[in-house]
GROMACS .gro file of C-alpha atoms in nm:
model
  226
    1MET     CA    1   7.126   6.366   5.139
    2SER     CA    2   7.067   6.611   4.847
    3THR     CA    3   6.706   6.593   4.927
    4GLY     CA    4   6.734   6.725   5.304
    5GLY     CA    5   7.027   6.978   5.221
    6LEU     CA    6   6.796   7.153   4.981
    7ILE     CA    7   6.493   7.146   5.234
    8THR     CA    8   6.758   7.275   5.480
    9ILE     CA    9   6.872   7.536   5.251
   10GLY     CA   10   6.533   7.646   5.154
   11ALA     CA   11   6.402   7.659   5.510
   12ALA     CA   12   6.744   7.921   5.584
   13ALA     CA   13   6.637   8.149   5.310
   14LEU     CA   14   6.287   8.192   5.402
   15LEU     CA   15   6.377   8.214   5.806
   16PRO     CA   16   6.560   8.561   5.756
   17GLY     CA   17   6.262   8.726   5.538
   18ALA     CA   18   6.013   8.604   5.759
   19GLU     CA   19   6.205   8.762   6.047
   20THR     CA   20   6.198   9.126   5.958
   21PRO     CA   21   5.976   9.325   6.069
   22PRO     CA   22   5.776   9.588   5.837
   23LEU     CA   23   5.844   9.916   5.744
   24THR     CA   24   5.764  10.170   5.999
   25THR     CA   25   5.794  10.534   6.066
   26PRO     CA   26   5.941  10.678   6.368
   27ARG     CA   27   5.728  10.839   6.625
   28ASP     CA   28   5.887  11.186   6.658
   29ALA     CA   29   5.880  11.216   6.263
   30ALA     CA   30   5.484  11.094   6.251
   31ARG     CA   31   5.422  11.368   6.515
   32GLU     CA   32   5.634  11.614   6.356
   33ALA     CA   33   5.424  11.537   6.016
   34ALA     CA   34   5.110  11.519   6.127
   35GLU     CA   35   5.175  11.895   6.294
   36ARG     CA   36   5.279  12.014   5.912
   37GLU     CA   37   4.955  11.872   5.777
   38LEU     CA   38   4.721  12.003   6.035
   39SER     CA   39   4.930  12.385   6.044
   40LYS     CA   40   4.813  12.369   5.679
   41ALA     CA   41   4.584  12.653   5.617
   42ALA     CA   42   4.329  12.463   5.501
   43TYR     CA   43   4.263  12.350   5.836
   44HIS     CA   44   4.190  12.659   6.016
   45ARG     CA   45   3.981  12.887   5.799
   46ASN     CA   46   3.660  12.869   6.030
   47ASP     CA   47   3.885  12.906   6.321
   48PRO     CA   48   3.837  13.264   6.614
   49GLY     CA   49   4.033  13.522   6.535
   50LEU     CA   50   4.275  13.645   6.789
   51ILE     CA   51   4.028  13.876   7.007
   52GLN     CA   52   3.759  13.634   6.945
   53ARG     CA   53   3.986  13.433   7.151
   54ALA     CA   54   4.128  13.635   7.391
   55PHE     CA   55   3.740  13.761   7.508
   56ASP     CA   56   3.664  13.334   7.489
   57ARG     CA   57   3.983  13.346   7.742
   58PHE     CA   58   3.849  13.636   7.970
   59TRP     CA   59   3.507  13.478   7.966
   60GLU     CA   60   3.641  13.112   8.087
   61TRP     CA   61   3.894  13.293   8.310
   62LEU     CA   62   3.536  13.501   8.506
   63GLY     CA   63   3.401  13.207   8.532
   64ASP     CA   64   3.649  13.000   8.661
   65PHE     CA   65   3.696  13.278   8.967
   66LEU     CA   66   3.301  13.358   9.011
   67ASP     CA   67   3.279  13.002   9.090
   68SER     CA   68   3.615  13.001   9.292
   69ALA     CA   69   3.450  13.298   9.505
   70SER     CA   70   3.123  13.214   9.499
   71GLY     CA   71   3.238  12.827   9.673
   72ALA     CA   72   3.438  13.067   9.922
   73THR     CA   73   3.200  13.352   9.990
   74PRO     CA   74   2.903  13.250  10.279
   75GLY     CA   75   2.560  13.197  10.062
   76GLY     CA   76   2.759  13.101   9.791
   77GLY     CA   77   2.582  13.295   9.479
   78PHE     CA   78   2.399  13.515   9.656
   79GLY     CA   79   2.672  13.600   9.886
   80LEU     CA   80   2.889  13.684   9.605
   81LEU     CA   81   2.626  13.884   9.447
   82ALA     CA   82   2.573  14.060   9.720
   83VAL     CA   83   2.912  14.115   9.782
   84LEU     CA   84   2.977  14.258   9.417
   85VAL     CA   85   2.637  14.472   9.491
   86LEU     CA   86   2.815  14.694   9.830
   87ILE     CA   87   3.150  14.759   9.609
   88VAL     CA   88   2.933  14.904   9.317
   89LEU     CA   89   2.796  15.114   9.563
   90ALA     CA   90   3.097  15.206   9.761
   91VAL     CA   91   3.233  15.287   9.415
   92ALA     CA   92   2.967  15.535   9.258
   93ALA     CA   93   2.933  15.667   9.670
   94LEU     CA   94   3.271  15.775   9.631
   95TRP     CA   95   3.226  15.892   9.258
   96TRP     CA   96   2.986  16.120   9.375
   97ARG     CA   97   3.184  16.250   9.686
   98LEU     CA   98   3.513  16.328   9.568
   99GLY     CA   99   3.366  16.376   9.190
  100SER     CA  100   3.532  16.259   8.845
  101PRO     CA  101   3.887  16.241   8.834
  102ARG     CA  102   4.059  16.590   8.742
  103ARG     CA  103   4.417  16.689   8.655
  104THR     CA  104   4.582  16.805   8.938
  105ALA     CA  105   4.664  17.141   8.933
  106ALA     CA  106   5.080  17.220   9.009
  107GLY     CA  107   5.003  17.483   9.272
  108PRO     CA  108   4.746  17.734   9.389
  109GLY     CA  109   4.560  17.952   9.110
  110LEU     CA  110   4.429  18.232   9.088
  111LEU     CA  111   4.100  18.305   9.280
  112PHE     CA  112   3.961  18.589   9.077
  113ASP     CA  113   3.923  18.466   8.700
  114ASP     CA  114   3.676  18.737   8.577
  115GLY     CA  115   3.637  19.105   8.553
  116LEU     CA  116   3.531  19.327   8.888
  117ARG     CA  117   3.262  19.205   8.998
  118SER     CA  118   3.096  19.322   9.402
  119ALA     CA  119   3.100  19.129   9.696
  120ALA     CA  120   2.664  19.161   9.621
  121ASP     CA  121   2.725  19.027   9.252
  122HIS     CA  122   2.941  18.662   9.368
  123ARG     CA  123   2.649  18.606   9.673
  124ALA     CA  124   2.389  18.609   9.453
  125THR     CA  125   2.560  18.400   9.150
  126ALA     CA  126   2.668  18.156   9.476
  127ASP     CA  127   2.310  18.142   9.580
  128ALA     CA  128   2.178  18.105   9.210
  129HIS     CA  129   2.388  17.824   9.226
  130ALA     CA  130   2.333  17.635   9.503
  131ALA     CA  131   2.002  17.674   9.445
  132ALA     CA  132   2.020  17.457   9.127
  133GLY     CA  133   2.236  17.239   9.267
  134ARG     CA  134   2.553  17.354   9.168
  135TRP     CA  135   2.801  17.306   9.464
  136THR     CA  136   3.110  17.326   9.253
  137GLU     CA  137   3.033  17.711   9.118
  138ALA     CA  138   2.832  17.805   9.457
  139VAL     CA  139   3.177  17.760   9.681
  140GLN     CA  140   3.357  17.928   9.420
  141GLU     CA  141   3.156  18.207   9.419
  142ARG     CA  142   3.087  18.212   9.761
  143MET     CA  143   3.488  18.194   9.847
  144ARG     CA  144   3.551  18.519   9.595
  145ALA     CA  145   3.259  18.719   9.755
  146VAL     CA  146   3.433  18.661  10.118
  147VAL     CA  147   3.783  18.796   9.948
  148ARG     CA  148   3.552  19.088   9.775
  149SER     CA  149   3.407  19.211  10.127
  150LEU     CA  150   3.738  19.246  10.274
  151GLU     CA  151   3.880  19.488  10.013
  152GLU     CA  152   3.591  19.641  10.006
  153ARG     CA  153   3.667  19.717  10.374
  154THR     CA  154   3.997  19.744  10.333
  155LEU     CA  155   4.104  19.528  10.502
  156LEU     CA  156   4.289  19.378  10.175
  157ASP     CA  157   4.418  19.577   9.939
  158PRO     CA  158   4.266  19.473   9.588
  159ARG     CA  159   4.525  19.342   9.417
  160PRO     CA  160   4.510  19.085   9.064
  161GLY     CA  161   4.683  18.765   9.059
  162ARG     CA  162   4.575  18.689   9.427
  163THR     CA  163   4.559  18.345   9.531
  164ALA     CA  164   4.271  18.171   9.775
  165ASP     CA  165   4.547  18.096  10.029
  166GLU     CA  166   4.738  18.386   9.980
  167ALA     CA  167   4.421  18.600  10.060
  168ALA     CA  168   4.349  18.431  10.370
  169THR     CA  169   4.704  18.432  10.517
  170GLU     CA  170   4.690  18.805  10.469
  171ALA     CA  171   4.319  18.876  10.597
  172ALA     CA  172   4.398  18.690  10.919
  173VAL     CA  173   4.691  18.953  10.980
  174SER     CA  174   4.353  19.192  11.100
  175LEU     CA  175   4.144  18.911  11.199
  176PRO     CA  176   4.308  18.653  11.352
  177ASP     CA  177   4.036  18.504  11.546
  178HIS     CA  178   3.907  18.384  11.203
  179GLY     CA  179   4.244  18.239  11.064
  180ALA     CA  180   4.205  17.909  11.070
  181ASP     CA  181   3.830  17.860  10.913
  182LEU     CA  182   3.993  18.177  10.642
  183ARG     CA  183   4.242  17.902  10.530
  184ALA     CA  184   4.015  17.595  10.566
  185ALA     CA  185   3.795  17.800  10.339
  186ALA     CA  186   4.076  17.904  10.099
  187ARG     CA  187   4.173  17.507  10.114
  188ALA     CA  188   3.783  17.385   9.997
  189PHE     CA  189   3.833  17.689   9.740
  190ASP     CA  190   4.159  17.519   9.563
  191ASP     CA  191   4.010  17.126   9.629
  192VAL     CA  192   3.699  17.200   9.412
  193THR     CA  193   3.857  17.404   9.160
  194TYR     CA  194   4.158  17.257   9.129
  195GLY     CA  195   4.217  16.999   9.324
  196GLY     CA  196   3.919  16.737   9.176
  197ARG     CA  197   3.692  16.757   9.439
  198ALA     CA  198   3.312  16.838   9.372
  199GLY     CA  199   3.142  17.119   9.594
  200ASP     CA  200   2.880  16.991   9.852
  201PRO     CA  201   2.598  17.152  10.076
  202ASP     CA  202   2.814  17.159  10.394
  203THR     CA  203   3.132  17.319  10.268
  204TYR     CA  204   2.895  17.576  10.104
  205ASP     CA  205   2.705  17.629  10.414
  206ARG     CA  206   3.014  17.676  10.585
  207LEU     CA  207   3.153  17.964  10.370
  208ARG     CA  208   2.843  18.096  10.343
  209THR     CA  209   2.873  18.122  10.743
  210LEU     CA  210   3.209  18.257  10.725
  211ASP     CA  211   3.070  18.506  10.493
  212ILE     CA  212   2.834  18.666  10.725
  213THR     CA  213   3.076  18.617  11.003
  214LEU     CA  214   3.337  18.841  10.857
  215GLU     CA  215   3.099  19.102  10.820
  216ARG     CA  216   3.045  19.173  11.174
  217ALA     CA  217   3.384  19.131  11.333
  218LYS     CA  218   3.570  19.342  11.403
  219PRO     CA  219   3.903  19.354  11.258
  220LEU     CA  220   4.257  19.415  11.437
  221LEU     CA  221   4.357  19.728  11.299
  222THR     CA  222   4.715  19.822  11.424
  223GLY     CA  223   4.821  19.471  11.338
  224PRO     CA  224   4.863  19.115  11.542
  225THR     CA  225   5.141  19.271  11.770
  226ALA     CA  226   4.904  19.511  11.931
   0.00000   0.00000   0.00000
């Protein structure tokens, strides 16, 4: 009895210890401890900087975008390359046609920005600019020649500070048949001078033709109600 009792008591004393699980750290606490350890500066000495990471992300995005675009474009990569080339050519053509962006003036500026010069002087300067391919300057000088010629013929009163639009409106009174062409010439002058548009040979040819035509035009001296 005593021996059996000792065995029973010993087994009961050993059993709870045998069933107790080993000591473990909770999962969340272990994760937080790992994150704190890995956040130390010693583990990040060779990491790329912020700018480098931004560039890496950009190139990854660009690569994914091009892969997706090439898959959706007929012809795959070659088709996408052709589309990109066409876009570049279109942008270059617009840049050449419209000129570089400039600040748009709040309103039309003055027609003459220097001392008094004759119409012949403005024509010679305009032709020199045209021969050198400086079409913006050629358009400006040809419009000045038109207005100065009208002043020399007393069809316009010489007035400092006159704008191209004002000159066209005033000249149309005595030259009503050419009013539309005069207003178009004034718009062209304002576009290349204050609107950021580049001059071109066609615009210059139209102004040159208008200048020659107005020299031979017979004015309506008594006004539009005659």
